């Protein structure tokens, strides 16, 4: 069926599916089991984790955040980040793809109410388990998301766009795409809009491969993105608002949770190593056991940091003023920096716990994949770029006067 002609109604059975069927935790566990079984092959062959997403679709995991009235489960940010963590423990690429997809879904859900096309999109994500990709990186602009080179061109009821999309993870596998663009040819680089597109609204021509150290299953190839679509694909709200209220909080919370999952998987392996080593030497701890304690401590810090930011976001979620406050923006922006550094630190300690057994690429305690995957975290929007941009706002935001406020 042509997407543009699709007339969809809410599937009543879908809405009650969660009540009768397995819980979100069980659904995530089933998907994680499939992802874990395929993780080494996905990494080795740098291929999309098809098996994990087959199960994710069966379990209706892609549409969990869609409100019940549009056929989803109305899951919260807590639910979604928990799923990212669970998947991260199994397969980093699966978790990161899921995290990116949910970030795009959040934009459609939070800024698409009352807009017929966006509501259709919500229904397709819930009913047909559409997977949405993301295009923010452009040309030589790196992670400078708040400036776009390519502009949309308006012609009557349609718009067009040609974009040098340097990196679109799982672009070839996605059913739709959410992209930023300059509002019009005469607009400033920072005057941006967001578009939510179905697959037949655009075409992709591959321009770069994805032969990387880690996160190989995200298949984040470069494309020339050509868009030709009805004008209702453009969100009426300007991108700066969507960026602050939704894109950044969801991206940073979901990514951090996926990275925490990778870190937790490495800690699990390190723990198993210590136990085995101690058992085989009459209870004597291996020489690098203190690294295990350090790994546990940094994982605890990472989880606490995410949990604190989750609570703050959940409290402010529907309060525009609170979301735009300097304190919130500063905290949610720096979450990404801190979480990625802690995730790398945790995996490094875990690997050093296991020594050669962690370093080698074979055996039950190998942690090479975890380390390679987690090393993507500080550069996925470069931490140094974020810190340089945050310098002024950090200076302006206050120092807390009490411990808990
Ligand atoms: C696993 C993973 C998945 C990702 N998925 C997506 C996605 O789905 N969609 C998306 O839009 N982005 C995606 N990204 C990209 C990410 O969002 C950032 O934009 C990107 O990591 C920043 O890259 P950078 O280090 O090149 O840029 P920055 O560190 O921000 O900037 C590097 C700067 O160096 C210069 N430069 C870079 N390369 C060259 C070169 N070859 N020659 C000369 N100068 C150069 C440029 O001036 C550039 O501004 C993904 C990244 C990762 C790691």
Short mmCIF file of C-alpha atoms and ligand atoms in Angstrom, two decimals:
data_model
loop_
_atom_site.label_atom_id
_atom_site.label_comp_id
_atom_site.label_asym_id
_atom_site.label_seq_id
_atom_site.Cartn_x
_atom_site.Cartn_y
_atom_site.Cartn_z
CA UNK A 1 0.00 0.00 0.00
CA UNK A 2 1.25 3.47 -0.87
CA UNK A 3 2.06 5.28 2.36
CA UNK A 4 0.58 8.54 1.14
CA UNK A 5 -2.76 6.89 0.49
CA UNK A 6 -2.81 4.89 3.66
CA UNK A 7 -5.85 5.48 5.81
CA UNK A 8 -5.20 3.94 9.15
CA UNK A 9 -7.34 3.32 12.12
CA UNK A 10 -6.25 2.49 15.63
CA UNK A 11 -6.04 -1.25 16.10
CA UNK A 12 -7.93 -1.84 19.32
CA UNK A 13 -6.33 -5.22 19.86
CA UNK A 14 -2.90 -3.60 19.75
CA UNK A 15 -3.72 -1.22 22.57
CA UNK A 16 -4.65 -4.04 24.91
CA UNK A 17 -1.83 -6.27 23.68
CA UNK A 18 0.42 -5.29 26.56
CA UNK A 19 -2.15 -6.06 29.20
CA UNK A 20 -2.70 -9.57 27.88
CA UNK A 21 0.75 -10.32 26.55
CA UNK A 22 4.24 -10.33 28.00
CA UNK A 23 5.58 -7.33 29.92
CA UNK A 24 8.02 -4.91 28.34
CA UNK A 25 10.80 -6.50 30.40
CA UNK A 26 10.01 -9.92 28.95
CA UNK A 27 9.78 -8.52 25.43
CA UNK A 28 13.16 -6.83 25.86
CA UNK A 29 14.68 -10.03 27.28
CA UNK A 30 13.50 -12.06 24.27
CA UNK A 31 14.94 -9.51 21.88
CA UNK A 32 18.19 -9.35 23.85
CA UNK A 33 18.54 -13.14 23.68
CA UNK A 34 18.34 -13.01 19.88
CA UNK A 35 20.72 -10.05 19.78
CA UNK A 36 23.29 -11.77 22.04
CA UNK A 37 23.26 -14.95 19.96
CA UNK A 38 24.07 -12.95 16.81
CA UNK A 39 26.31 -10.23 18.29
CA UNK A 40 29.70 -11.71 17.36
CA UNK A 41 28.65 -12.39 13.77
CA UNK A 42 27.06 -8.93 13.41
CA UNK A 43 30.32 -7.39 14.61
CA UNK A 44 32.56 -9.62 12.49
CA UNK A 45 30.61 -9.09 9.27
CA UNK A 46 29.60 -5.45 9.99
CA UNK A 47 26.02 -6.33 9.11
CA UNK A 48 22.66 -5.11 10.35
CA UNK A 49 21.36 -7.22 13.29
CA UNK A 50 18.43 -8.69 11.34
CA UNK A 51 17.62 -11.45 13.82
CA UNK A 52 17.41 -9.05 16.76
CA UNK A 53 15.10 -6.72 14.87
CA UNK A 54 12.96 -9.58 13.64
CA UNK A 55 12.28 -10.45 17.29
CA UNK A 56 11.99 -6.77 18.30
CA UNK A 57 9.25 -6.41 15.68
CA UNK A 58 7.48 -9.59 16.81
CA UNK A 59 7.61 -8.22 20.35
CA UNK A 60 6.28 -4.83 19.12
CA UNK A 61 9.28 -3.13 20.69
CA UNK A 62 9.70 -0.48 17.99
CA UNK A 63 6.38 1.18 18.78
CA UNK A 64 6.42 1.01 22.58
CA UNK A 65 6.53 4.77 23.02
CA UNK A 66 3.66 5.51 20.64
CA UNK A 67 0.61 6.60 22.65
CA UNK A 68 -2.10 3.97 23.10
CA UNK A 69 -4.59 5.98 20.99
CA UNK A 70 -2.26 5.55 18.00
CA UNK A 71 -1.75 1.84 18.59
CA UNK A 72 1.35 1.81 20.79
CA UNK A 73 1.96 1.02 24.43
CA UNK A 74 2.51 4.57 25.66
CA UNK A 75 5.79 3.53 27.27
CA UNK A 76 7.72 6.06 29.36
CA UNK A 77 11.31 7.25 29.08
CA UNK A 78 12.08 4.88 31.98
CA UNK A 79 10.77 1.90 29.98
CA UNK A 80 12.63 2.86 26.83
CA UNK A 81 15.98 3.47 28.55
CA UNK A 82 15.62 0.17 30.41
CA UNK A 83 15.20 -1.57 27.05
CA UNK A 84 18.29 0.24 25.70
CA UNK A 85 20.30 -1.00 28.72
CA UNK A 86 19.05 -4.57 28.32
CA UNK A 87 19.90 -4.59 24.61
CA UNK A 88 23.26 -2.93 25.30
CA UNK A 89 24.24 -5.86 27.51
CA UNK A 90 23.54 -8.18 24.57
CA UNK A 91 24.66 -6.37 21.40
CA UNK A 92 25.85 -2.75 21.29
CA UNK A 93 24.81 -2.19 17.68
CA UNK A 94 21.28 -3.45 18.34
CA UNK A 95 21.02 -1.19 21.39
CA UNK A 96 22.34 1.88 19.58
CA UNK A 97 20.03 1.34 16.60
CA UNK A 98 17.11 0.99 19.01
CA UNK A 99 18.23 4.11 20.93
CA UNK A 100 18.47 6.20 17.75
CA UNK A 101 15.11 4.94 16.50
CA UNK A 102 13.39 5.82 19.79
CA UNK A 103 14.90 9.31 19.71
CA UNK A 104 13.29 9.91 16.32
CA UNK A 105 10.01 8.37 17.49
CA UNK A 106 10.04 10.73 20.48
CA UNK A 107 10.23 13.74 18.14
CA UNK A 108 7.22 12.51 16.17
CA UNK A 109 5.23 11.70 19.32
CA UNK A 110 6.00 14.92 21.18
CA UNK A 111 5.76 17.36 18.28
CA UNK A 112 3.35 15.57 15.95
CA UNK A 113 0.04 15.69 17.84
CA UNK A 114 -2.81 17.07 15.75
CA UNK A 115 -0.79 16.88 12.51
CA UNK A 116 -2.39 14.23 10.26
CA UNK A 117 0.85 13.07 8.61
CA UNK A 118 2.71 12.77 11.92
CA UNK A 119 -0.22 10.83 13.38
CA UNK A 120 -0.10 8.47 10.38
CA UNK A 121 3.60 8.03 11.05
CA UNK A 122 2.88 7.14 14.70
CA UNK A 123 0.35 4.53 13.60
CA UNK A 124 2.78 3.03 11.10
CA UNK A 125 5.52 2.75 13.74
CA UNK A 126 3.09 1.02 16.11
CA UNK A 127 1.21 -1.16 13.62
CA UNK A 128 3.89 -1.95 11.05
CA UNK A 129 6.88 -1.55 13.37
CA UNK A 130 8.56 0.99 11.13
CA UNK A 131 12.22 1.58 11.90
CA UNK A 132 13.22 5.26 11.71
CA UNK A 133 16.76 6.40 10.90
CA UNK A 134 18.37 9.75 11.61
CA UNK A 135 20.24 12.26 9.48
CA UNK A 136 21.89 15.09 11.37
CA UNK A 137 25.58 14.84 10.36
CA UNK A 138 26.25 16.63 7.09
CA UNK A 139 29.25 17.18 4.81
CA UNK A 140 32.36 18.28 6.71
CA UNK A 141 30.22 19.80 9.45
CA UNK A 142 30.90 16.94 11.89
CA UNK A 143 28.68 16.92 14.97
CA UNK A 144 27.61 20.55 14.58
CA UNK A 145 23.92 19.68 14.53
CA UNK A 146 22.65 23.21 15.11
CA UNK A 147 23.79 24.37 11.68
CA UNK A 148 22.62 22.93 8.36
CA UNK A 149 24.04 23.49 4.89
CA UNK A 150 21.28 21.88 2.79
CA UNK A 151 18.01 23.82 2.60
CA UNK A 152 14.52 22.70 1.70
CA UNK A 153 13.05 24.09 -1.48
CA UNK A 154 9.30 24.83 -1.48
CA UNK A 155 7.22 24.37 -4.66
CA UNK A 156 3.48 24.61 -4.01
CA UNK A 157 2.46 21.78 -1.69
CA UNK A 158 5.74 19.93 -2.01
CA UNK A 159 9.25 20.33 -0.70
CA UNK A 160 12.58 18.99 -1.92
CA UNK A 161 16.01 18.64 -0.37
CA UNK A 162 19.41 17.29 -1.39
CA UNK A 163 21.71 16.54 1.53
CA UNK A 164 25.25 15.21 1.83
CA UNK A 165 24.42 12.87 4.69
CA UNK A 166 27.85 11.73 5.86
CA UNK A 167 26.50 9.16 8.30
CA UNK A 168 23.06 7.54 8.39
CA UNK A 169 23.06 4.49 10.61
CA UNK A 170 20.98 1.59 9.17
CA UNK A 171 19.87 4.00 6.40
CA UNK A 172 19.52 1.13 3.94
CA UNK A 173 17.32 -0.85 6.37
CA UNK A 174 15.03 1.89 7.64
CA UNK A 175 11.37 2.38 6.76
CA UNK A 176 11.59 6.12 7.33
CA UNK A 177 13.96 8.90 8.16
CA UNK A 178 13.99 11.99 10.35
CA UNK A 179 16.31 14.73 9.10
CA UNK A 180 17.19 18.31 9.84
CA UNK A 181 17.51 20.97 7.11
CA UNK A 182 17.77 24.71 6.67
CA UNK A 183 14.26 26.22 6.58
CA UNK A 184 14.70 27.77 3.09
CA UNK A 185 17.48 28.65 0.67
CA UNK A 186 17.70 32.21 2.03
CA UNK A 187 17.59 31.11 5.73
CA UNK A 188 20.57 31.21 8.10
CA UNK A 189 22.40 27.93 8.82
CA UNK A 190 20.91 27.78 12.32
CA UNK A 191 17.33 28.44 11.13
CA UNK A 192 16.43 24.78 10.87
CA UNK A 193 13.38 22.56 10.50
CA UNK A 194 12.86 18.86 11.09
CA UNK A 195 11.29 16.49 8.54
CA UNK A 196 9.73 13.09 9.23
CA UNK A 197 9.80 11.04 6.05
CA UNK A 198 8.49 7.69 4.86
CA UNK A 199 10.71 5.61 2.62
CA UNK A 200 8.94 6.63 -0.57
CA UNK A 201 9.53 10.32 0.23
CA UNK A 202 13.29 10.01 -0.40
CA UNK A 203 16.06 8.15 -2.17
CA UNK A 204 19.54 7.26 -0.91
CA UNK A 205 22.71 6.89 -2.95
CA UNK A 206 25.60 5.43 -0.98
CA UNK A 207 28.69 7.66 -0.86
CA UNK A 208 30.77 6.10 1.93
CA UNK A 209 31.18 2.70 3.57
CA UNK A 210 31.28 1.80 7.27
CA UNK A 211 34.52 -0.05 7.98
CA UNK A 212 35.03 0.92 11.62
CA UNK A 213 36.58 -0.22 14.86
CA UNK A 214 33.26 -0.82 16.60
CA UNK A 215 29.49 -0.35 16.38
CA UNK A 216 29.90 -2.21 13.13
CA UNK A 217 26.34 -3.51 13.02
CA UNK A 218 24.91 0.01 12.95
CA UNK A 219 25.94 0.12 9.26
CA UNK A 220 26.34 3.89 9.46
CA UNK A 221 27.20 4.50 5.81
CA UNK A 222 27.21 7.86 4.05
CA UNK A 223 24.53 8.74 1.53
CA UNK A 224 23.39 11.43 -0.81
CA UNK A 225 19.88 11.98 0.50
CA UNK A 226 17.33 13.27 -2.03
CA UNK A 227 13.93 14.23 -0.70
CA UNK A 228 10.83 15.01 -2.74
CA UNK A 229 7.67 14.95 -0.66
CA UNK A 230 4.48 16.71 0.45
CA UNK A 231 5.09 19.79 2.61
CA UNK A 232 3.31 18.23 5.59
CA UNK A 233 6.46 16.17 6.30
CA UNK A 234 7.98 19.31 7.81
CA UNK A 235 7.24 19.84 11.52
CA UNK A 236 5.59 23.25 12.06
CA UNK A 237 7.63 23.81 15.22
CA UNK A 238 11.15 25.12 14.60
CA UNK A 239 14.01 22.69 15.14
CA UNK A 240 15.68 24.67 17.93
CA UNK A 241 12.73 23.88 20.21
CA UNK A 242 12.52 20.23 19.19
CA UNK A 243 16.27 19.94 19.67
CA UNK A 244 16.22 21.29 23.22
CA UNK A 245 12.99 19.67 24.43
CA UNK A 246 13.14 16.27 22.78
CA UNK A 247 16.04 15.40 20.51
CA UNK A 248 18.84 16.10 22.99
CA UNK A 249 17.17 14.65 26.12
CA UNK A 250 16.04 11.45 24.39
CA UNK A 251 19.29 10.98 22.48
CA UNK A 252 21.47 11.49 25.52
CA UNK A 253 19.34 9.36 27.87
CA UNK A 254 18.89 6.51 25.38
CA UNK A 255 22.51 6.51 24.15
CA UNK A 256 23.84 6.64 27.71
CA UNK A 257 21.64 3.70 28.68
CA UNK A 258 22.89 1.67 25.72
CA UNK A 259 26.51 2.46 26.68
CA UNK A 260 25.79 1.56 30.31
CA UNK A 261 24.53 -1.79 29.00
CA UNK A 262 27.82 -2.39 27.16
CA UNK A 263 29.71 -1.48 30.34
CA UNK A 264 27.54 -3.83 32.42
CA UNK A 265 28.20 -6.69 29.98
CA UNK A 266 31.94 -6.18 30.35
CA UNK A 267 31.62 -6.09 34.16
CA UNK A 268 29.67 -9.37 34.04
CA UNK A 269 32.51 -10.99 32.10
CA UNK A 270 35.10 -9.56 34.47
CA UNK A 271 33.17 -10.96 37.44
CA UNK A 272 32.97 -14.40 35.85
CA UNK A 273 36.71 -14.25 35.22
CA UNK A 274 37.52 -13.33 38.83
CA UNK A 275 35.32 -16.13 40.16
CA UNK A 276 36.90 -18.72 37.90
CA UNK A 277 40.43 -17.50 38.61
CA UNK A 278 39.84 -17.48 42.38
CA UNK A 279 38.29 -20.96 42.30
CA UNK A 280 41.21 -22.42 40.44
CA UNK A 281 43.79 -20.91 42.82
CA UNK A 282 42.26 -21.95 46.13
CA UNK A 283 40.33 -18.71 46.67
CA UNK A 284 43.24 -16.38 45.98
CA UNK A 285 42.25 -13.29 44.05
CA UNK A 286 43.99 -12.65 40.69
CA UNK A 287 46.48 -9.74 40.70
CA UNK A 288 44.20 -7.28 38.89
CA UNK A 289 41.18 -7.83 41.15
CA UNK A 290 41.22 -4.18 42.24
CA UNK A 291 40.30 -3.25 38.66
CA UNK A 292 37.09 -5.17 39.14
CA UNK A 293 36.18 -3.03 42.14
CA UNK A 294 37.02 0.06 40.07
CA UNK A 295 34.81 -1.23 37.23
CA UNK A 296 31.91 -1.78 39.64
CA UNK A 297 32.36 1.71 41.09
CA UNK A 298 32.37 3.46 37.72
CA UNK A 299 29.35 1.42 36.58
CA UNK A 300 27.52 2.48 39.75
CA UNK A 301 28.39 6.14 39.04
CA UNK A 302 27.22 5.78 35.45
CA UNK A 303 23.90 4.24 36.46
CA UNK A 304 23.34 6.86 39.16
CA UNK A 305 24.07 9.66 36.71
CA UNK A 306 21.58 8.31 34.19
CA UNK A 307 18.97 7.67 36.88
CA UNK A 308 19.29 11.24 38.21
CA UNK A 309 18.92 12.73 34.73
CA UNK A 310 15.98 10.43 34.00
CA UNK A 311 14.18 11.70 37.09
CA UNK A 312 14.82 15.32 36.22
CA UNK A 313 13.60 14.81 32.66
CA UNK A 314 10.52 12.83 33.72
CA UNK A 315 9.57 15.67 36.11
CA UNK A 316 10.07 18.38 33.48
CA UNK A 317 8.88 16.39 30.45
CA UNK A 318 5.75 18.46 29.81
CA UNK A 319 7.03 21.75 31.17
CA UNK A 320 8.52 23.81 28.33
CA UNK A 321 10.06 26.36 30.66
CA UNK A 322 11.77 23.77 32.81
CA UNK A 323 13.09 21.99 29.74
CA UNK A 324 14.57 25.20 28.34
CA UNK A 325 16.16 26.24 31.63
CA UNK A 326 19.92 26.63 31.66
CA UNK A 327 20.29 24.08 34.45
CA UNK A 328 18.36 21.36 32.64
CA UNK A 329 20.03 22.00 29.28
CA UNK A 330 23.45 22.06 30.84
CA UNK A 331 22.84 18.84 32.78
CA UNK A 332 21.32 16.85 29.90
CA UNK A 333 24.04 18.00 27.50
CA UNK A 334 26.84 17.08 29.88
CA UNK A 335 25.19 13.73 30.64
CA UNK A 336 26.39 12.54 27.24
CA UNK A 337 29.97 13.57 27.96
CA UNK A 338 30.10 12.07 31.45
CA UNK A 339 28.23 8.88 30.57
CA UNK A 340 30.46 8.13 27.60
CA UNK A 341 33.66 8.71 29.61
CA UNK A 342 32.39 6.52 32.47
CA UNK A 343 31.32 3.77 30.07
CA UNK A 344 34.78 3.67 28.49
CA UNK A 345 36.42 3.75 31.94
CA UNK A 346 34.25 0.85 33.13
CA UNK A 347 35.02 -1.35 30.15
CA UNK A 348 38.75 -0.56 30.43
CA UNK A 349 38.75 -1.61 34.11
CA UNK A 350 36.77 -4.73 33.27
CA UNK A 351 39.24 -5.70 30.58
CA UNK A 352 42.24 -5.10 32.82
CA UNK A 353 40.61 -7.29 35.46
CA UNK A 354 40.71 -10.21 33.09
CA UNK A 355 44.17 -9.43 31.68
CA UNK A 356 45.04 -11.45 28.63
CA UNK A 357 41.77 -13.38 28.85
CA UNK A 358 39.91 -10.12 28.27
CA UNK A 359 42.33 -8.80 25.70
CA UNK A 360 42.31 -11.81 23.43
CA UNK A 361 39.64 -12.05 20.75
CA UNK A 362 38.61 -15.58 21.64
CA UNK A 363 37.56 -17.35 24.80
CA UNK A 364 34.72 -16.82 27.23
CA UNK A 365 36.15 -13.62 28.78
CA UNK A 366 37.01 -11.72 25.59
CA UNK A 367 36.08 -8.04 25.82
CA UNK A 368 37.45 -6.71 22.56
CA UNK A 369 34.01 -6.19 21.06
CA UNK A 370 32.79 -4.30 24.12
CA UNK A 371 35.83 -2.05 24.14
CA UNK A 372 35.66 -1.33 20.41
CA UNK A 373 31.94 -0.60 20.61
CA UNK A 374 32.12 1.63 23.67
CA UNK A 375 34.96 3.68 22.17
CA UNK A 376 32.40 5.13 19.75
CA UNK A 377 30.68 6.89 22.66
CA UNK A 378 33.00 9.89 23.21
CA UNK A 379 33.07 10.64 19.46
CA UNK A 380 29.37 10.20 18.74
CA UNK A 381 29.05 13.97 18.78
CA UNK A 382 32.56 14.62 19.92
CA UNK A 383 32.83 15.27 23.67
CA UNK A 384 35.39 18.00 23.03
CA UNK A 385 32.97 19.80 20.73
CA UNK A 386 30.24 19.56 23.39
CA UNK A 387 32.54 20.80 26.15
CA UNK A 388 33.75 23.73 24.05
CA UNK A 389 30.13 24.73 23.30
CA UNK A 390 29.04 24.25 26.91
CA UNK A 391 31.74 26.44 28.45
CA UNK A 392 29.64 29.63 28.60
CA UNK A 393 26.38 28.05 29.76
CA UNK A 394 28.19 26.05 32.44
CA UNK A 395 29.67 29.28 33.71
CA UNK A 396 26.23 30.90 33.84
CA UNK A 397 24.34 28.07 35.56
CA UNK A 398 24.31 28.24 39.35
CA UNK A 399 26.13 26.12 41.89
CA UNK A 400 23.55 24.12 43.94
CA UNK A 401 22.91 25.44 47.46
CA UNK A 402 21.65 22.15 48.87
CA UNK A 403 22.43 18.50 48.27
CA UNK A 404 19.18 17.29 46.76
CA UNK A 405 17.69 20.25 44.83
C1 LIG B 1 28.13 4.68 15.94
C2 LIG B 1 27.77 6.00 15.35
C3 LIG B 1 26.55 6.14 14.73
C4 LIG B 1 26.19 7.37 14.17
N1 LIG B 1 24.98 7.46 13.56
C5 LIG B 1 24.62 8.63 12.99
C6 LIG B 1 23.38 8.75 12.32
O1 LIG B 1 22.61 7.80 12.24
N2 LIG B 1 23.06 9.92 11.76
C7 LIG B 1 23.89 11.00 11.82
O2 LIG B 1 23.52 12.04 11.31
N3 LIG B 1 25.08 10.93 12.44
C8 LIG B 1 25.47 9.78 13.03
N4 LIG B 1 26.69 9.68 13.65
C9 LIG B 1 27.59 10.84 13.61
C10 LIG B 1 27.61 11.60 14.90
O3 LIG B 1 26.33 12.02 15.19
C11 LIG B 1 28.58 12.78 14.81
O4 LIG B 1 28.15 13.69 13.89
C12 LIG B 1 29.94 12.33 14.43
O5 LIG B 1 30.34 11.31 15.31
C13 LIG B 1 30.92 13.48 14.49
O6 LIG B 1 31.99 13.11 13.66
P1 LIG B 1 33.39 13.83 13.61
O7 LIG B 1 34.25 13.30 14.68
O8 LIG B 1 33.90 13.71 12.21
O9 LIG B 1 32.98 15.34 13.79
P2 LIG B 1 33.47 16.44 14.77
O10 LIG B 1 34.46 15.93 15.73
O11 LIG B 1 32.27 17.12 15.26
O12 LIG B 1 34.16 17.39 13.76
C14 LIG B 1 35.30 16.98 13.02
C15 LIG B 1 35.69 18.13 12.14
O13 LIG B 1 36.89 17.74 11.48
C16 LIG B 1 36.83 18.03 10.10
N5 LIG B 1 36.93 16.78 9.35
C17 LIG B 1 36.31 15.61 9.63
N6 LIG B 1 36.67 14.67 8.75
C18 LIG B 1 37.53 15.26 7.91
C19 LIG B 1 38.26 14.80 6.78
N7 LIG B 1 38.18 13.54 6.37
N8 LIG B 1 39.05 15.68 6.14
C20 LIG B 1 39.15 16.95 6.55
N9 LIG B 1 38.49 17.45 7.61
C21 LIG B 1 37.71 16.62 8.28
C22 LIG B 1 35.51 18.69 9.81
O14 LIG B 1 35.72 20.07 9.66
C23 LIG B 1 34.67 18.44 11.05
O15 LIG B 1 33.93 19.57 11.40
C24 LIG B 1 27.08 8.47 14.23
C25 LIG B 1 28.31 8.32 14.88
C26 LIG B 1 28.67 7.11 15.43
C27 LIG B 1 29.99 6.99 16.10
#
